[in-house]
Every structure is written in C-alpha cells, then in structure tokens.
PDB file of N, CA and C in Angstrom:
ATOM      1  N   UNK A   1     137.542 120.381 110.917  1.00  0.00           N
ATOM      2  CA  UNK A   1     138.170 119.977 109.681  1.00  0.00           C
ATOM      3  C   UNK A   1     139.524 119.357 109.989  1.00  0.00           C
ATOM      4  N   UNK A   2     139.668 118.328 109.528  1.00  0.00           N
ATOM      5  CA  UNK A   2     141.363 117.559 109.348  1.00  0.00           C
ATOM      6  C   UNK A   2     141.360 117.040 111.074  1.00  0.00           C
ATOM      7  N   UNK A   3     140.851 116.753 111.696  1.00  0.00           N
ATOM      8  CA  UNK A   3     140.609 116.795 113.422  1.00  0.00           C
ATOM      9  C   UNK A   3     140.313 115.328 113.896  1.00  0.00           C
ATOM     10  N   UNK A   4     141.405 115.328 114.523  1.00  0.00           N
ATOM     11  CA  UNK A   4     141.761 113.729 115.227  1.00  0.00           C
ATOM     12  C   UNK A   4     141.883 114.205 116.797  1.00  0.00           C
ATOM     13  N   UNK A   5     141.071 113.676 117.306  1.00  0.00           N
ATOM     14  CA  UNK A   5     140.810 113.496 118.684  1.00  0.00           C
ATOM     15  C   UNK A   5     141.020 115.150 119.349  1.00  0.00           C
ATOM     16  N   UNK A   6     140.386 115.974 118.737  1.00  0.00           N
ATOM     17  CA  UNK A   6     141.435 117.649 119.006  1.00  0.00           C
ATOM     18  C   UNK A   6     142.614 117.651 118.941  1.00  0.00           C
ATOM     19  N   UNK A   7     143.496 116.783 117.805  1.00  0.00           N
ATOM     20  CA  UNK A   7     144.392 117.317 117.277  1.00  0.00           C
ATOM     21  C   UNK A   7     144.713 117.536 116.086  1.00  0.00           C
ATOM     22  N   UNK A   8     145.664 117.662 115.165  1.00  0.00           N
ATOM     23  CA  UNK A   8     146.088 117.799 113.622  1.00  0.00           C
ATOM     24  C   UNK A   8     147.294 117.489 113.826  1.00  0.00           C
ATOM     25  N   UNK A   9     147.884 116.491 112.719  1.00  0.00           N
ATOM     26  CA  UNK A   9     149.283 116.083 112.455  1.00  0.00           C
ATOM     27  C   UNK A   9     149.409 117.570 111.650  1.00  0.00           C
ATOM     28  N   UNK A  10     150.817 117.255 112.112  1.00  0.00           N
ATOM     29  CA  UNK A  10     151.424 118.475 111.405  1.00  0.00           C
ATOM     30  C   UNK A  10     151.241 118.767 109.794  1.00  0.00           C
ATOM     31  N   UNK A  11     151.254 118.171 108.953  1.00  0.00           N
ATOM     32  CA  UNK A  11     150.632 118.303 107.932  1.00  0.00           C
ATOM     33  C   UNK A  11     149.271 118.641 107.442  1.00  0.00           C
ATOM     34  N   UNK A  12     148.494 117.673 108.294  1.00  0.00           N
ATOM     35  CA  UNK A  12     147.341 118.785 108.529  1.00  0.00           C
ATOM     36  C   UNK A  12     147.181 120.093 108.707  1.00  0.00           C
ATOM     37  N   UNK A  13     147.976 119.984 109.846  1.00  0.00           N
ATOM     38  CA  UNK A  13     147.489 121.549 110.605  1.00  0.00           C
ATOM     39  C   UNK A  13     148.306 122.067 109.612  1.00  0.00           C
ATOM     40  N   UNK A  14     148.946 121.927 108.673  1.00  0.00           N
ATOM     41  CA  UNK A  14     149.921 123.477 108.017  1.00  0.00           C
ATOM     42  C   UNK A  14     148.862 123.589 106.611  1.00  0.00           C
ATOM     43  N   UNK A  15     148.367 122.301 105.862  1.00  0.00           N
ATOM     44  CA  UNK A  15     147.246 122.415 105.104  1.00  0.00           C
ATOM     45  C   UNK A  15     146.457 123.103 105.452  1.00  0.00           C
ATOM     46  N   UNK A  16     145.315 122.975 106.569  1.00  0.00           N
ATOM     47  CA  UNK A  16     144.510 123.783 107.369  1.00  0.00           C
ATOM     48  C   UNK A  16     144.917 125.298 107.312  1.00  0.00           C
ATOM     49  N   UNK A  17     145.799 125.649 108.031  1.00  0.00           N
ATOM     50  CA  UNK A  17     146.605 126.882 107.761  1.00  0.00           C
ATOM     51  C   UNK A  17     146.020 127.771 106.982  1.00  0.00           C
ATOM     52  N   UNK A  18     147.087 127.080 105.808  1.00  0.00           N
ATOM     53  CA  UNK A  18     147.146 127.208 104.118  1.00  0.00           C
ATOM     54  C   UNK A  18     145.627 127.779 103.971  1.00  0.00           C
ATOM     55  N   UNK A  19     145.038 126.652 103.990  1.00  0.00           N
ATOM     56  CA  UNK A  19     143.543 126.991 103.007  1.00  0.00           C
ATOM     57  C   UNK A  19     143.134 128.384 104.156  1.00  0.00           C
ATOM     58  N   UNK A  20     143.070 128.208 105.307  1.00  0.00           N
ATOM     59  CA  UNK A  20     141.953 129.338 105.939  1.00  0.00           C
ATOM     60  C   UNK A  20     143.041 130.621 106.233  1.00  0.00           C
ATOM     61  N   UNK A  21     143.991 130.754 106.270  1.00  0.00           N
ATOM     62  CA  UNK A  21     144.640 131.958 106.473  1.00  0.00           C
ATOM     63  C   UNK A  21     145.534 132.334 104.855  1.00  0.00           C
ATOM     64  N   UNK A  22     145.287 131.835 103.890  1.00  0.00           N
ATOM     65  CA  UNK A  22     146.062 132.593 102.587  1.00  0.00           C
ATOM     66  C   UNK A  22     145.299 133.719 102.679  1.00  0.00           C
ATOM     67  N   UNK A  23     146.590 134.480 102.359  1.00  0.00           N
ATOM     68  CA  UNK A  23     145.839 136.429 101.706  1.00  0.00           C
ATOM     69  C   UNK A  23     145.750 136.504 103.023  1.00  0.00           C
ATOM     70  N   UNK A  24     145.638 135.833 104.487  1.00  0.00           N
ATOM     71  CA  UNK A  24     145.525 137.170 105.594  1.00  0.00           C
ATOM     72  C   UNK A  24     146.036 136.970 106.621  1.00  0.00           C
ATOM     73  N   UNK A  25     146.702 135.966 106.406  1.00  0.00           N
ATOM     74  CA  UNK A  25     148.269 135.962 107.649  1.00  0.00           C
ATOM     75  C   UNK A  25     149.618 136.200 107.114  1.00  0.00           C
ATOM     76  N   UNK A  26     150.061 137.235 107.510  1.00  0.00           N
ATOM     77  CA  UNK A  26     151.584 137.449 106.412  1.00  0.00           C
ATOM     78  C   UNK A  26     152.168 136.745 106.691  1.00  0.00           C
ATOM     79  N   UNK A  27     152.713 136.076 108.203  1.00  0.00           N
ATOM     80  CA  UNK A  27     153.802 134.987 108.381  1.00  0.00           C
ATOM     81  C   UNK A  27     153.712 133.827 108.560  1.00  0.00           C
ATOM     82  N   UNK A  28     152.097 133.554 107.022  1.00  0.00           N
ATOM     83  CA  UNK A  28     152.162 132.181 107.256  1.00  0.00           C
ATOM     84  C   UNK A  28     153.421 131.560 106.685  1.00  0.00           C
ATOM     85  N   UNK A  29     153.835 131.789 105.522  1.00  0.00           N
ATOM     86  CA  UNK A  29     155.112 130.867 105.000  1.00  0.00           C
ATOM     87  C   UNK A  29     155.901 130.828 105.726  1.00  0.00           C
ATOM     88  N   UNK A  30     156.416 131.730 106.575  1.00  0.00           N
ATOM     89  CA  UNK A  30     157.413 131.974 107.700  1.00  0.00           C
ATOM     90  C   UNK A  30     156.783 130.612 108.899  1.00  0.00           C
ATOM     91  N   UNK A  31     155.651 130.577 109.252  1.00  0.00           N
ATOM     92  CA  UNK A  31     155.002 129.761 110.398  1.00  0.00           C
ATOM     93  C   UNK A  31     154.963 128.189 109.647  1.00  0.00           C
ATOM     94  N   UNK A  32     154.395 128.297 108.371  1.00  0.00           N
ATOM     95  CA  UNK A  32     154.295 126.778 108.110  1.00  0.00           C
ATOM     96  C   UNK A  32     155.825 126.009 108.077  1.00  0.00           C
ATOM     97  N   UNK A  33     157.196 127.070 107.635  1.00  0.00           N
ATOM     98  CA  UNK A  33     158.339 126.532 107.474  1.00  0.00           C
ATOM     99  C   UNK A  33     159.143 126.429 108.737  1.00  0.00           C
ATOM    100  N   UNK A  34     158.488 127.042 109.919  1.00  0.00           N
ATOM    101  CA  UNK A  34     158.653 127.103 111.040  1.00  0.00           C
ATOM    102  C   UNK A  34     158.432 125.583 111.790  1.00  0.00           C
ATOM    103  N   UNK A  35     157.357 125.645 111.672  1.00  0.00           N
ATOM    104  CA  UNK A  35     156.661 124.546 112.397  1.00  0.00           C
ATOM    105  C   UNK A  35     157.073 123.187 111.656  1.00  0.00           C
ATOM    106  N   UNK A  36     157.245 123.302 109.971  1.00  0.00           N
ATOM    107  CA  UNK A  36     157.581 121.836 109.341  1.00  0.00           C
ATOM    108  C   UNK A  36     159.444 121.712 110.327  1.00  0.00           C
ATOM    109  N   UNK A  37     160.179 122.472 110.665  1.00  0.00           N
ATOM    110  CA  UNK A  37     161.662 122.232 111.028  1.00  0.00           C
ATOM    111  C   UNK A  37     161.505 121.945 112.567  1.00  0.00           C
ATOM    112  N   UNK A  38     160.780 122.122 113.191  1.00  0.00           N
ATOM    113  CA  UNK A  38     160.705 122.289 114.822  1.00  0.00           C
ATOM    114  C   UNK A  38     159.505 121.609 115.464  1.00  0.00           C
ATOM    115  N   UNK A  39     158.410 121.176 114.793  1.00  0.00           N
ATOM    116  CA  UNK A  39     157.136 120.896 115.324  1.00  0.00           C
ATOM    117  C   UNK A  39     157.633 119.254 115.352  1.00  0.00           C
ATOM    118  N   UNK A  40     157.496 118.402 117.118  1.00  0.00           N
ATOM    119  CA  UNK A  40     157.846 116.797 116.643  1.00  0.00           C
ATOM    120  C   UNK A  40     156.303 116.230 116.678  1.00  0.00           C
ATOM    121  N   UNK A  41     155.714 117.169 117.264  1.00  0.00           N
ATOM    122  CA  UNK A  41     154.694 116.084 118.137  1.00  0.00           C
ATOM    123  C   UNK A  41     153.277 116.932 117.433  1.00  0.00           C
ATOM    124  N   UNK A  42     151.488 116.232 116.968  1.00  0.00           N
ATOM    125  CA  UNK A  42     150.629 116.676 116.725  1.00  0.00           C
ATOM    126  C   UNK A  42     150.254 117.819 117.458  1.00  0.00           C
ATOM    127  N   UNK A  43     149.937 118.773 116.600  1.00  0.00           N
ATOM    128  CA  UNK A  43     148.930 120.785 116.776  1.00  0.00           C
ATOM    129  C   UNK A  43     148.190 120.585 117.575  1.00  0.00           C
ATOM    130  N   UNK A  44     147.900 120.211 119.002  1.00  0.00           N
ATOM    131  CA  UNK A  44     146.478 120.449 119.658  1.00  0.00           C
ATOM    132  C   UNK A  44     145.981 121.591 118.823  1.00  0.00           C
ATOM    133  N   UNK A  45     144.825 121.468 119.235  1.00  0.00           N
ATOM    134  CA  UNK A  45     143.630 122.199 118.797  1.00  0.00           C
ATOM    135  C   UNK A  45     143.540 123.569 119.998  1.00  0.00           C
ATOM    136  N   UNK A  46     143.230 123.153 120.592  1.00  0.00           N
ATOM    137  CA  UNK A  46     143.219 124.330 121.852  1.00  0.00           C
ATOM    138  C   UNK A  46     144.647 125.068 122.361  1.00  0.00           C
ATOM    139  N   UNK A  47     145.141 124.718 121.688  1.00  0.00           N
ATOM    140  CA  UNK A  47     146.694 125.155 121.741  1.00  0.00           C
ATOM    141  C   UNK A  47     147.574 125.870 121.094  1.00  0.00           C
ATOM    142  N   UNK A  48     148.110 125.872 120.187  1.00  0.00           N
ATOM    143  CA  UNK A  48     148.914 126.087 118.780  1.00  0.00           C
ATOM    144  C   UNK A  48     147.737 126.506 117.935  1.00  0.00           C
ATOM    145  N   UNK A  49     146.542 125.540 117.422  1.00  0.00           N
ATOM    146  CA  UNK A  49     145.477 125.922 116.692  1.00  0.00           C
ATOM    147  C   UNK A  49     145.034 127.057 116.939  1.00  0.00           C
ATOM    148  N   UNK A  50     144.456 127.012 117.630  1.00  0.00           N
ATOM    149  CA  UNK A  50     143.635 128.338 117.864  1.00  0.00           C
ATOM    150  C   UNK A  50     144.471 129.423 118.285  1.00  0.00           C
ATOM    151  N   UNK A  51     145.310 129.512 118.990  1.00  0.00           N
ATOM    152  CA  UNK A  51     146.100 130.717 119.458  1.00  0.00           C
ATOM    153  C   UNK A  51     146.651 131.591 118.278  1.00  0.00           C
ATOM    154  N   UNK A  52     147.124 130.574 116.897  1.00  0.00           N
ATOM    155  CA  UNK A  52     147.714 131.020 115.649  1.00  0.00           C
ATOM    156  C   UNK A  52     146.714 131.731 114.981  1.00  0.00           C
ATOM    157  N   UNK A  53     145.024 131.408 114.928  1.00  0.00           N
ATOM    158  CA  UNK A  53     144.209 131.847 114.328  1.00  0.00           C
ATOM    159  C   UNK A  53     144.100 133.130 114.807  1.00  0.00           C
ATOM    160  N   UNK A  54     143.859 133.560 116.484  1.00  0.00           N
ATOM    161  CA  UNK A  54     144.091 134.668 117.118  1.00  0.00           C
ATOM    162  C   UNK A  54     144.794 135.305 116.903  1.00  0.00           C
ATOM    163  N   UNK A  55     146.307 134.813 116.815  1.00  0.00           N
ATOM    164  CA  UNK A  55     147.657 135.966 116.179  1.00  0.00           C
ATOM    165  C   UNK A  55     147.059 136.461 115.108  1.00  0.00           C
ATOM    166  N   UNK A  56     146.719 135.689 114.199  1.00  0.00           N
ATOM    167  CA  UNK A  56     146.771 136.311 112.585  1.00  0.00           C
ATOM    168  C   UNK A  56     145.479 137.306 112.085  1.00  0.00           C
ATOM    169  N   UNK A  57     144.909 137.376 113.477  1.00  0.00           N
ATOM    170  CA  UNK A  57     143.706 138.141 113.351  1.00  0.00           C
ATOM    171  C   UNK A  57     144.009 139.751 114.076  1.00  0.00           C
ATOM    172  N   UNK A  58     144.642 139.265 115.261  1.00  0.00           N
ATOM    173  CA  UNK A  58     145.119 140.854 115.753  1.00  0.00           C
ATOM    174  C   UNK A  58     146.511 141.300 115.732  1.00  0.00           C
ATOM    175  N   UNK A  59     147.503 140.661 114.857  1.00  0.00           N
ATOM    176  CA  UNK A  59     148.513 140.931 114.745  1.00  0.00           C
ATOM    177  C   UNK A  59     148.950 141.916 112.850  1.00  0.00           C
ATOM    178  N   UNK A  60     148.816 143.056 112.815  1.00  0.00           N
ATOM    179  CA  UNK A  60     149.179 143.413 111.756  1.00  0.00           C
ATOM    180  C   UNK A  60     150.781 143.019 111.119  1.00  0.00           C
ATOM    181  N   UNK A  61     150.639 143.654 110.046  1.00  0.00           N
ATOM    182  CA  UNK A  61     152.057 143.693 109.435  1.00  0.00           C
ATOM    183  C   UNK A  61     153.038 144.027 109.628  1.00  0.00           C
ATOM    184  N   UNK A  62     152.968 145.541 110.579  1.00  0.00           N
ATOM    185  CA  UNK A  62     153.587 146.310 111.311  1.00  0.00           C
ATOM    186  C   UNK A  62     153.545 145.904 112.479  1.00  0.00           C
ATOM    187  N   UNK A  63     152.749 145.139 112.961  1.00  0.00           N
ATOM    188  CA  UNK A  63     152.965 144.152 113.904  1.00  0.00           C
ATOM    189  C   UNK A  63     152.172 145.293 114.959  1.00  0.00           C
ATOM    190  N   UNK A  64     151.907 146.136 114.856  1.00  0.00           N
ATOM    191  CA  UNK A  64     150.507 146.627 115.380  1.00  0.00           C
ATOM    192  C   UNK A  64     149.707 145.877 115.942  1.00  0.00           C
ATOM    193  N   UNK A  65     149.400 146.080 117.159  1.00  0.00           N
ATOM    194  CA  UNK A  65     148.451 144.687 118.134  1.00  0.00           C
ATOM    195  C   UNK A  65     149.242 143.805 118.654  1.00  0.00           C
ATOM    196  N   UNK A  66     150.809 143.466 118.804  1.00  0.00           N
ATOM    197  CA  UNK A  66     151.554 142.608 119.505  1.00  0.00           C
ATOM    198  C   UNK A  66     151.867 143.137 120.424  1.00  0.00           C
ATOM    199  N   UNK A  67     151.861 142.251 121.764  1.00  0.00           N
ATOM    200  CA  UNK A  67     152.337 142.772 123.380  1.00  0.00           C
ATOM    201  C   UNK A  67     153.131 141.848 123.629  1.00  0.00           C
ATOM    202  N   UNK A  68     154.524 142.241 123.459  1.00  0.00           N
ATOM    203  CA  UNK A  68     155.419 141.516 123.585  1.00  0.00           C
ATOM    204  C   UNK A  68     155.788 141.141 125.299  1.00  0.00           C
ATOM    205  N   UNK A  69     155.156 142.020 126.343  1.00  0.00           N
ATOM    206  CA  UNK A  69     155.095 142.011 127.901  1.00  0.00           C
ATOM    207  C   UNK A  69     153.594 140.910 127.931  1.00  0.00           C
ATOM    208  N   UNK A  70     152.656 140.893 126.959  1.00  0.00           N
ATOM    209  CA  UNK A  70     151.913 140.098 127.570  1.00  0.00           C
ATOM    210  C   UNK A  70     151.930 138.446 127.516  1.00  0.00           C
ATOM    211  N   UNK A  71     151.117 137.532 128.421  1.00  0.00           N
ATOM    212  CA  UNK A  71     150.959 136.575 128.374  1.00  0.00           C
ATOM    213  C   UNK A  71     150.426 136.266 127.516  1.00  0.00           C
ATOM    214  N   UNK A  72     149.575 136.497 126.951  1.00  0.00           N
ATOM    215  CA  UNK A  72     148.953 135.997 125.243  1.00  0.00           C
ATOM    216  C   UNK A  72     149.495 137.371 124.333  1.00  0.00           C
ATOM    217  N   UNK A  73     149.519 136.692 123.522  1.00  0.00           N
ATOM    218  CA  UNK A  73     150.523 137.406 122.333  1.00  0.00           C
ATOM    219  C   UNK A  73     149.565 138.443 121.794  1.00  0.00           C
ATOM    220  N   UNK A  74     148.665 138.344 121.904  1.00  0.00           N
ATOM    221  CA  UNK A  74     147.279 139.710 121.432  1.00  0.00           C
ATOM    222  C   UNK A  74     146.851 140.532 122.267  1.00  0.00           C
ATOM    223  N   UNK A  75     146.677 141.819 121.938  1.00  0.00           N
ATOM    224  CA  UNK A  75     145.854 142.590 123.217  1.00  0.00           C
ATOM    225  C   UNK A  75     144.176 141.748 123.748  1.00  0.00           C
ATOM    226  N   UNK A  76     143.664 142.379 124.403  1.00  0.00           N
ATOM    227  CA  UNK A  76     142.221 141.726 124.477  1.00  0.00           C
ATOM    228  C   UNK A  76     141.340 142.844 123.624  1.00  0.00           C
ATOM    229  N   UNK A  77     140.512 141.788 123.492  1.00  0.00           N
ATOM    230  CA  UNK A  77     139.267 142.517 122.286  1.00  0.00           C
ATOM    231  C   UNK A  77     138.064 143.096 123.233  1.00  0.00           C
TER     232      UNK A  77
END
C-alpha cells in the first residue's frame, strides 16, 4: 500500500501509519510529529517501515518489552 519502489514519502508513510496502527500504537502522534520535524529523505520499507510496525507490536505502554541494551528495540518472539 502507498509503495514506490520499497519506499513511502513521508506523507505516505505517516498516512499508512495512521490508518494501520490507530487504537494500537500509543506513540503514534508522538512518531508521526517526530518524523514530520526530522525525517528529510523517503521511509524505506525494510527499514523505518517495518521496524515501527515491530515496535508497536511488542512495545507496551509501560514500555514493557523494550531492551534498551539491545540491537533491535524488541525482545525476540
């Protein structure tokens, strides 16, 4: 969806976001206002994309499931 060559302009990718993570990523508003001030260059897909989908899946509210020592930001499943 929204996918140019495996990437997303930033507008895309924060639309994208939007529609598939409302109600179950808490820091999306925090991430989309993040990324609109700091993001210059298009979301790879294999990159930013997907890694964000991963956060917002094993990262609670309490932030339960973050390894702040690890190399990927999630425990393994």
């Amino acid at each position: 969806m929204c996918r140019e060559n495996g990437q997303k302009s930033i507008s895309r990718a924060i639309t994208s976001w939007e529609l598939v993570l409302a109600g179950r990523f808490w820091l999306l508003n925090y991430w989309c206002d993040y990324i609109e001030k700091n993001q210059r260059h298009n979301i790879t897909e294999d990159n930013t994309w997907q890694q964000v989908l991963a956060f917002s899946g094993c990262v609670h509210e309490n932030l339960e499931g973050y390894d702040s020592e690890g190399a990927w930001p999630c425990p393994n499943r």
